[in-house]
Amino acid sequence: MHNHGLGSWMSKRRLKSPDKTALILGDGDTLTYREMADRVDQISALLAARGIGKGDAVAYLGENSPDFLQTLFACAQLGAVFVPVNTRFAPPEVTYVLTDSGARALIHDVELADRVADGVEAARIPHVLLTGDGTDRIPGLNQLGPAAPGGHADADVSLDDPVAIVYTSGTTGKPKGALLSHGNLTWCAMNCIVDYDVVSADVALMISPLFHVASLGMGAMPVVMTGGTMVLEKGFEAGRALELIERHRVTMLSGVPTTYQLMADHPAWPSTDLSSLHKLTCGGSAVPTRILNAYEERGLHFSQGYGMTETSPGATALSPDMTRAKQGSVGLPHFFTDVRIADEEGRVVPRGTVGEIEISGPNVFLGYHGMPEATAASFTDDGWFRSGDLGYLDEDGYLYISDRLKDMIISGGENIYPAEVESLIGDIEAISGVAVIGVPDERWGEVPWAVVTVRDGAEVTTEQVRARLDGVLARYKLPKNVIVVEELPRTASGKIRKPDLRTRFGRTV
């Protein structure tokens, strides 16, 4: 038997770079690749002793920690399927994931015990373990791992075998479990290494939750593959992130526009030494001009991209040298990935024509767990994944996102793509966040409304926003109403939950 998947990664790192620092923890502790690999062996032995083997689902509910990554690689050694659970989920949502995934084991943080009780009972999970030191009465992985019988596991695993079920953020409905293979995460890591130039000397600050596929697939995986170092944080706080960048000479950072805006707005921003940083990636939405300006003033430039859970998640990347020349674009397809645009009949359309974005490559997922009909509907007859997003390719092959199919507003027979309107509203100085949604209208069917957050001390009116956009956009695209809210509802990955806004302001999905 031989493991050709992620289960071999840690043993290879132990061989190639045993004394290299793999993780730097928030309190300053470090773990080498040898120590990481040894812990992975212990956890895989612990799971195997409880009967976990190839194809069994192991759920994990916990904040960023060594245990998260070690459990993932331990499952990969056994050919088991790792199920990361969103730590922001309420108990009913956790129950849904545990039951839907068919988890046979659950590993969770002590602090999150109240989230899992109902799910453990509903899913009849036979094995429940605690991370870290556990409690005074119940030992955690730190005690159970070293005591487990056995050693390094080497199950018969191929790149085509499943390695994880990652639940979609649910921005368009009930979460679905995207089944990712060992090959999906391997090729996603390769795409990042090629297009973002990840090397062993890199130090990556991990401020996004690892249960989100962007942080896992495009952050942790390429760093481990190349033997780099991760500074592992449980969460994001702008001042602390700046401190860690300076202290640990961080070279890589990933986030969403809000992440970068909060850092640039922090009082420590002007005085923090950022000279080590040279790889900044941003996803979720295009980087507003004001953020580009703030970072370029410090000599920093962004890589931007597009992807989703189903593509592990990267599909395209915009290199820093093209940020201005192709502003608004999400870039070219990753090296091992292809992108095309198709119309409603499935025909590939000419460049410059808006249609559905379709993606092909070894990073495209296996399908939705337990949902064969949804899986079949998500692929074309010739095997391309139908993203559900609208966009177009320009004359140079760069991809531009128009919007989610389900977010498109039809007003008086005219199509309005909210992303286009949002990008312009987002550049208004007083506005810190924006979502454009369709609201029912007796005359036009739907009209666009803008829901915004504003900076401290700032004010904004509907008239001001419309005046700013008038003459830039067709008048039917101008928001008929601008509503100021304290906070926009977001998923764990930073995406705005538009269904919540539609429900609140007059339209459900």
PDB file of N, CA and C in Angstrom, residues 121-185:
ATOM      1  N   GLU A 121     -25.810  13.730  19.253  1.00  0.00           N
ATOM      2  CA  GLU A 121     -26.937  12.812  19.484  1.00  0.00           C
ATOM      3  C   GLU A 121     -27.682  12.522  18.195  1.00  0.00           C
ATOM      4  N   ALA A 122     -27.962  13.578  17.411  1.00  0.00           N
ATOM      5  CA  ALA A 122     -28.736  13.387  16.179  1.00  0.00           C
ATOM      6  C   ALA A 122     -27.977  12.530  15.172  1.00  0.00           C
ATOM      7  N   ALA A 123     -26.666  12.739  15.069  1.00  0.00           N
ATOM      8  CA  ALA A 123     -25.854  11.991  14.102  1.00  0.00           C
ATOM      9  C   ALA A 123     -25.344  10.670  14.666  1.00  0.00           C
ATOM     10  N   ARG A 124     -25.593  10.458  15.959  1.00  0.00           N
ATOM     11  CA  ARG A 124     -25.142   9.230  16.630  1.00  0.00           C
ATOM     12  C   ARG A 124     -23.647   8.987  16.406  1.00  0.00           C
ATOM     13  N   ILE A 125     -22.881  10.017  16.711  1.00  0.00           N
ATOM     14  CA  ILE A 125     -21.427   9.950  16.505  1.00  0.00           C
ATOM     15  C   ILE A 125     -20.798   9.129  17.623  1.00  0.00           C
ATOM     16  N   PRO A 126     -20.125   8.033  17.307  1.00  0.00           N
ATOM     17  CA  PRO A 126     -19.600   7.155  18.359  1.00  0.00           C
ATOM     18  C   PRO A 126     -18.331   7.662  19.037  1.00  0.00           C
ATOM     19  N   HIS A 127     -17.577   8.536  18.368  1.00  0.00           N
ATOM     20  CA  HIS A 127     -16.291   8.947  18.923  1.00  0.00           C
ATOM     21  C   HIS A 127     -16.214  10.473  18.954  1.00  0.00           C
ATOM     22  N   VAL A 128     -16.114  11.032  20.166  1.00  0.00           N
ATOM     23  CA  VAL A 128     -16.014  12.479  20.352  1.00  0.00           C
ATOM     24  C   VAL A 128     -14.756  12.764  21.163  1.00  0.00           C
ATOM     25  N   LEU A 129     -13.870  13.587  20.602  1.00  0.00           N
ATOM     26  CA  LEU A 129     -12.584  13.886  21.227  1.00  0.00           C
ATOM     27  C   LEU A 129     -12.412  15.391  21.367  1.00  0.00           C
ATOM     28  N   LEU A 130     -11.611  15.793  22.343  1.00  0.00           N
ATOM     29  CA  LEU A 130     -11.342  17.205  22.581  1.00  0.00           C
ATOM     30  C   LEU A 130      -9.958  17.586  22.076  1.00  0.00           C
ATOM     31  N   THR A 131      -9.836  18.816  21.624  1.00  0.00           N
ATOM     32  CA  THR A 131      -8.545  19.319  21.175  1.00  0.00           C
ATOM     33  C   THR A 131      -7.680  19.679  22.382  1.00  0.00           C
ATOM     34  N   GLY A 132      -6.404  19.930  22.119  1.00  0.00           N
ATOM     35  CA  GLY A 132      -5.501  20.441  23.138  1.00  0.00           C
ATOM     36  C   GLY A 132      -5.397  19.583  24.377  1.00  0.00           C
ATOM     37  N   ASP A 133      -5.475  20.243  25.535  1.00  0.00           N
ATOM     38  CA  ASP A 133      -5.363  19.538  26.809  1.00  0.00           C
ATOM     39  C   ASP A 133      -6.684  19.008  27.325  1.00  0.00           C
ATOM     40  N   GLY A 134      -7.786  19.274  26.613  1.00  0.00           N
ATOM     41  CA  GLY A 134      -9.083  18.800  27.075  1.00  0.00           C
ATOM     42  C   GLY A 134      -9.523  19.524  28.332  1.00  0.00           C
ATOM     43  N   THR A 135     -10.117  18.784  29.277  1.00  0.00           N
ATOM     44  CA  THR A 135     -10.562  19.351  30.551  1.00  0.00           C
ATOM     45  C   THR A 135      -9.904  18.579  31.689  1.00  0.00           C
ATOM     46  N   ASP A 136     -10.226  18.981  32.926  1.00  0.00           N
ATOM     47  CA  ASP A 136      -9.689  18.271  34.084  1.00  0.00           C
ATOM     48  C   ASP A 136     -10.152  16.816  34.105  1.00  0.00           C
ATOM     49  N   ARG A 137     -11.355  16.573  33.572  1.00  0.00           N
ATOM     50  CA  ARG A 137     -11.919  15.219  33.606  1.00  0.00           C
ATOM     51  C   ARG A 137     -11.705  14.445  32.314  1.00  0.00           C
ATOM     52  N   ILE A 138     -11.629  15.175  31.199  1.00  0.00           N
ATOM     53  CA  ILE A 138     -11.551  14.495  29.900  1.00  0.00           C
ATOM     54  C   ILE A 138     -10.260  14.894  29.202  1.00  0.00           C
ATOM     55  N   PRO A 139      -9.356  13.966  28.967  1.00  0.00           N
ATOM     56  CA  PRO A 139      -8.093  14.306  28.291  1.00  0.00           C
ATOM     57  C   PRO A 139      -8.322  14.682  26.829  1.00  0.00           C
ATOM     58  N   GLY A 140      -7.455  15.553  26.318  1.00  0.00           N
ATOM     59  CA  GLY A 140      -7.553  15.967  24.927  1.00  0.00           C
ATOM     60  C   GLY A 140      -6.501  15.291  24.068  1.00  0.00           C
ATOM     61  N   LEU A 141      -6.353  15.782  22.850  1.00  0.00           N
ATOM     62  CA  LEU A 141      -5.402  15.178  21.912  1.00  0.00           C
ATOM     63  C   LEU A 141      -3.970  15.211  22.433  1.00  0.00           C
ATOM     64  N   ASN A 142      -3.635  16.222  23.237  1.00  0.00           N
ATOM     65  CA  ASN A 142      -2.266  16.316  23.744  1.00  0.00           C
ATOM     66  C   ASN A 142      -1.891  15.118  24.620  1.00  0.00           C
ATOM     67  N   GLN A 143      -2.867  14.552  25.324  1.00  0.00           N
ATOM     68  CA  GLN A 143      -2.614  13.381  26.151  1.00  0.00           C
ATOM     69  C   GLN A 143      -2.903  12.080  25.412  1.00  0.00           C
ATOM     70  N   LEU A 144      -3.997  12.064  24.654  1.00  0.00           N
ATOM     71  CA  LEU A 144      -4.425  10.828  23.987  1.00  0.00           C
ATOM     72  C   LEU A 144      -3.510  10.454  22.829  1.00  0.00           C
ATOM     73  N   GLY A 145      -3.004  11.445  22.109  1.00  0.00           N
ATOM     74  CA  GLY A 145      -2.163  11.167  20.951  1.00  0.00           C
ATOM     75  C   GLY A 145      -0.912  10.380  21.283  1.00  0.00           C
ATOM     76  N   PRO A 146      -0.077  10.880  22.196  1.00  0.00           N
ATOM     77  CA  PRO A 146       1.154  10.155  22.512  1.00  0.00           C
ATOM     78  C   PRO A 146       0.918   8.763  23.093  1.00  0.00           C
ATOM     79  N   ALA A 147      -0.273   8.543  23.685  1.00  0.00           N
ATOM     80  CA  ALA A 147      -0.559   7.243  24.288  1.00  0.00           C
ATOM     81  C   ALA A 147      -1.158   6.250  23.305  1.00  0.00           C
ATOM     82  N   ALA A 148      -1.457   6.709  22.074  1.00  0.00           N
ATOM     83  CA  ALA A 148      -2.120   5.830  21.111  1.00  0.00           C
ATOM     84  C   ALA A 148      -1.171   4.750  20.617  1.00  0.00           C
ATOM     85  N   PRO A 149      -1.667   3.525  20.461  1.00  0.00           N
ATOM     86  CA  PRO A 149      -0.815   2.443  19.930  1.00  0.00           C
ATOM     87  C   PRO A 149      -0.599   2.611  18.438  1.00  0.00           C
ATOM     88  N   GLY A 150       0.496   2.066  17.939  1.00  0.00           N
ATOM     89  CA  GLY A 150       0.770   2.121  16.501  1.00  0.00           C
ATOM     90  C   GLY A 150       1.663   3.287  16.163  1.00  0.00           C
ATOM     91  N   GLY A 151       1.767   3.584  14.901  1.00  0.00           N
ATOM     92  CA  GLY A 151       2.645   4.655  14.440  1.00  0.00           C
ATOM     93  C   GLY A 151       2.176   5.202  13.122  1.00  0.00           C
ATOM     94  N   HIS A 152       3.107   5.484  12.249  1.00  0.00           N
ATOM     95  CA  HIS A 152       2.781   6.082  10.957  1.00  0.00           C
ATOM     96  C   HIS A 152       1.912   5.155  10.115  1.00  0.00           C
ATOM     97  N   ALA A 153       0.795   5.697   9.613  1.00  0.00           N
ATOM     98  CA  ALA A 153      -0.112   4.929   8.756  1.00  0.00           C
ATOM     99  C   ALA A 153       0.200   5.208   7.290  1.00  0.00           C
ATOM    100  N   ASP A 154       0.003   4.218   6.442  1.00  0.00           N
ATOM    101  CA  ASP A 154       0.274   4.395   5.015  1.00  0.00           C
ATOM    102  C   ASP A 154      -0.804   3.677   4.224  1.00  0.00           C
ATOM    103  N   ALA A 155      -2.017   4.241   4.264  1.00  0.00           N
ATOM    104  CA  ALA A 155      -3.148   3.618   3.583  1.00  0.00           C
ATOM    105  C   ALA A 155      -2.998   3.750   2.076  1.00  0.00           C
ATOM    106  N   ASP A 156      -3.728   2.907   1.363  1.00  0.00           N
ATOM    107  CA  ASP A 156      -3.725   2.930  -0.095  1.00  0.00           C
ATOM    108  C   ASP A 156      -4.646   4.061  -0.556  1.00  0.00           C
ATOM    109  N   VAL A 157      -4.057   5.194  -0.910  1.00  0.00           N
ATOM    110  CA  VAL A 157      -4.825   6.386  -1.262  1.00  0.00           C
ATOM    111  C   VAL A 157      -4.311   6.943  -2.582  1.00  0.00           C
ATOM    112  N   SER A 158      -5.245   7.308  -3.474  1.00  0.00           N
ATOM    113  CA  SER A 158      -4.878   7.925  -4.746  1.00  0.00           C
ATOM    114  C   SER A 158      -5.307   9.380  -4.748  1.00  0.00           C
ATOM    115  N   LEU A 159      -4.841  10.134  -5.726  1.00  0.00           N
ATOM    116  CA  LEU A 159      -5.222  11.532  -5.836  1.00  0.00           C
ATOM    117  C   LEU A 159      -6.708  11.710  -6.126  1.00  0.00           C
ATOM    118  N   ASP A 160      -7.348  10.661  -6.621  1.00  0.00           N
ATOM    119  CA  ASP A 160      -8.775  10.744  -6.942  1.00  0.00           C
ATOM    120  C   ASP A 160      -9.664  10.464  -5.745  1.00  0.00           C
ATOM    121  N   ASP A 161      -9.096   9.998  -4.644  1.00  0.00           N
ATOM    122  CA  ASP A 161      -9.895   9.690  -3.455  1.00  0.00           C
ATOM    123  C   ASP A 161     -10.295  10.973  -2.735  1.00  0.00           C
ATOM    124  N   PRO A 162     -11.477  10.983  -2.077  1.00  0.00           N
ATOM    125  CA  PRO A 162     -11.898  12.180  -1.337  1.00  0.00           C
ATOM    126  C   PRO A 162     -11.051  12.402  -0.096  1.00  0.00           C
ATOM    127  N   VAL A 163     -10.794  13.672   0.211  1.00  0.00           N
ATOM    128  CA  VAL A 163     -10.014  14.013   1.398  1.00  0.00           C
ATOM    129  C   VAL A 163     -10.777  14.932   2.343  1.00  0.00           C
ATOM    130  N   ALA A 164     -11.763  15.667   1.832  1.00  0.00           N
ATOM    131  CA  ALA A 164     -12.486  16.615   2.683  1.00  0.00           C
ATOM    132  C   ALA A 164     -13.877  16.882   2.130  1.00  0.00           C
ATOM    133  N   ILE A 165     -14.794  17.187   3.038  1.00  0.00           N
ATOM    134  CA  ILE A 165     -16.097  17.738   2.669  1.00  0.00           C
ATOM    135  C   ILE A 165     -16.146  19.131   3.259  1.00  0.00           C
ATOM    136  N   VAL A 166     -16.166  20.134   2.387  1.00  0.00           N
ATOM    137  CA  VAL A 166     -16.181  21.523   2.828  1.00  0.00           C
ATOM    138  C   VAL A 166     -17.534  22.115   2.469  1.00  0.00           C
ATOM    139  N   TYR A 167     -18.241  22.607   3.472  1.00  0.00           N
ATOM    140  CA  TYR A 167     -19.595  23.107   3.236  1.00  0.00           C
ATOM    141  C   TYR A 167     -19.563  24.537   2.724  1.00  0.00           C
ATOM    142  N   THR A 168     -20.327  24.763   1.661  1.00  0.00           N
ATOM    143  CA  THR A 168     -20.377  26.066   1.026  1.00  0.00           C
ATOM    144  C   THR A 168     -20.934  27.090   1.996  1.00  0.00           C
ATOM    145  N   SER A 169     -20.630  28.361   1.737  1.00  0.00           N
ATOM    146  CA  SER A 169     -20.989  29.422   2.674  1.00  0.00           C
ATOM    147  C   SER A 169     -22.484  29.678   2.748  1.00  0.00           C
ATOM    148  N   GLY A 170     -23.243  29.182   1.782  1.00  0.00           N
ATOM    149  CA  GLY A 170     -24.688  29.316   1.856  1.00  0.00           C
ATOM    150  C   GLY A 170     -25.219  30.666   1.420  1.00  0.00           C
ATOM    151  N   THR A 171     -24.477  31.398   0.607  1.00  0.00           N
ATOM    152  CA  THR A 171     -24.946  32.709   0.171  1.00  0.00           C
ATOM    153  C   THR A 171     -26.126  32.594  -0.795  1.00  0.00           C
ATOM    154  N   THR A 172     -26.355  31.451  -1.370  1.00  0.00           N
ATOM    155  CA  THR A 172     -27.488  31.290  -2.290  1.00  0.00           C
ATOM    156  C   THR A 172     -28.429  30.186  -1.827  1.00  0.00           C
ATOM    157  N   GLY A 173     -28.372  29.794  -0.581  1.00  0.00           N
ATOM    158  CA  GLY A 173     -29.277  28.765  -0.101  1.00  0.00           C
ATOM    159  C   GLY A 173     -28.624  27.902   0.954  1.00  0.00           C
ATOM    160  N   LYS A 174     -29.226  26.741   1.214  1.00  0.00           N
ATOM    161  CA  LYS A 174     -28.736  25.832   2.242  1.00  0.00           C
ATOM    162  C   LYS A 174     -27.347  25.313   1.870  1.00  0.00           C
ATOM    163  N   PRO A 175     -26.444  25.248   2.860  1.00  0.00           N
ATOM    164  CA  PRO A 175     -25.083  24.778   2.542  1.00  0.00           C
ATOM    165  C   PRO A 175     -25.074  23.381   1.938  1.00  0.00           C
ATOM    166  N   LYS A 176     -24.177  23.205   0.979  1.00  0.00           N
ATOM    167  CA  LYS A 176     -23.967  21.898   0.368  1.00  0.00           C
ATOM    168  C   LYS A 176     -22.537  21.474   0.645  1.00  0.00           C
ATOM    169  N   GLY A 177     -22.353  20.177   0.851  1.00  0.00           N
ATOM    170  CA  GLY A 177     -21.019  19.679   1.139  1.00  0.00           C
ATOM    171  C   GLY A 177     -20.240  19.411  -0.136  1.00  0.00           C
ATOM    172  N   ALA A 178     -19.243  20.232  -0.415  1.00  0.00           N
ATOM    173  CA  ALA A 178     -18.400  20.039  -1.595  1.00  0.00           C
ATOM    174  C   ALA A 178     -17.341  18.991  -1.277  1.00  0.00           C
ATOM    175  N   LEU A 179     -17.336  17.927  -2.054  1.00  0.00           N
ATOM    176  CA  LEU A 179     -16.413  16.824  -1.827  1.00  0.00           C
ATOM    177  C   LEU A 179     -15.130  17.083  -2.612  1.00  0.00           C
ATOM    178  N   LEU A 180     -14.049  17.315  -1.870  1.00  0.00           N
ATOM    179  CA  LEU A 180     -12.754  17.611  -2.474  1.00  0.00           C
ATOM    180  C   LEU A 180     -11.851  16.396  -2.404  1.00  0.00           C
ATOM    181  N   SER A 181     -11.089  16.175  -3.456  1.00  0.00           N
ATOM    182  CA  SER A 181     -10.172  15.042  -3.505  1.00  0.00           C
ATOM    183  C   SER A 181      -8.769  15.465  -3.082  1.00  0.00           C
ATOM    184  N   HIS A 182      -7.923  14.467  -2.838  1.00  0.00           N
ATOM    185  CA  HIS A 182      -6.513  14.735  -2.576  1.00  0.00           C
ATOM    186  C   HIS A 182      -5.899  15.504  -3.750  1.00  0.00           C
ATOM    187  N   GLY A 183      -6.294  15.135  -4.963  1.00  0.00           N
ATOM    188  CA  GLY A 183      -5.783  15.817  -6.148  1.00  0.00           C
ATOM    189  C   GLY A 183      -6.245  17.255  -6.231  1.00  0.00           C
ATOM    190  N   ASN A 184      -7.494  17.524  -5.834  1.00  0.00           N
ATOM    191  CA  ASN A 184      -7.989  18.901  -5.858  1.00  0.00           C
ATOM    192  C   ASN A 184      -7.098  19.827  -5.043  1.00  0.00           C
ATOM    193  N   LEU A 185      -6.815  19.450  -3.798  1.00  0.00           N
ATOM    194  CA  LEU A 185      -6.004  20.312  -2.935  1.00  0.00           C
ATOM    195  C   LEU A 185      -4.539  20.322  -3.371  1.00  0.00           C
TER     196      LEU A 185
END
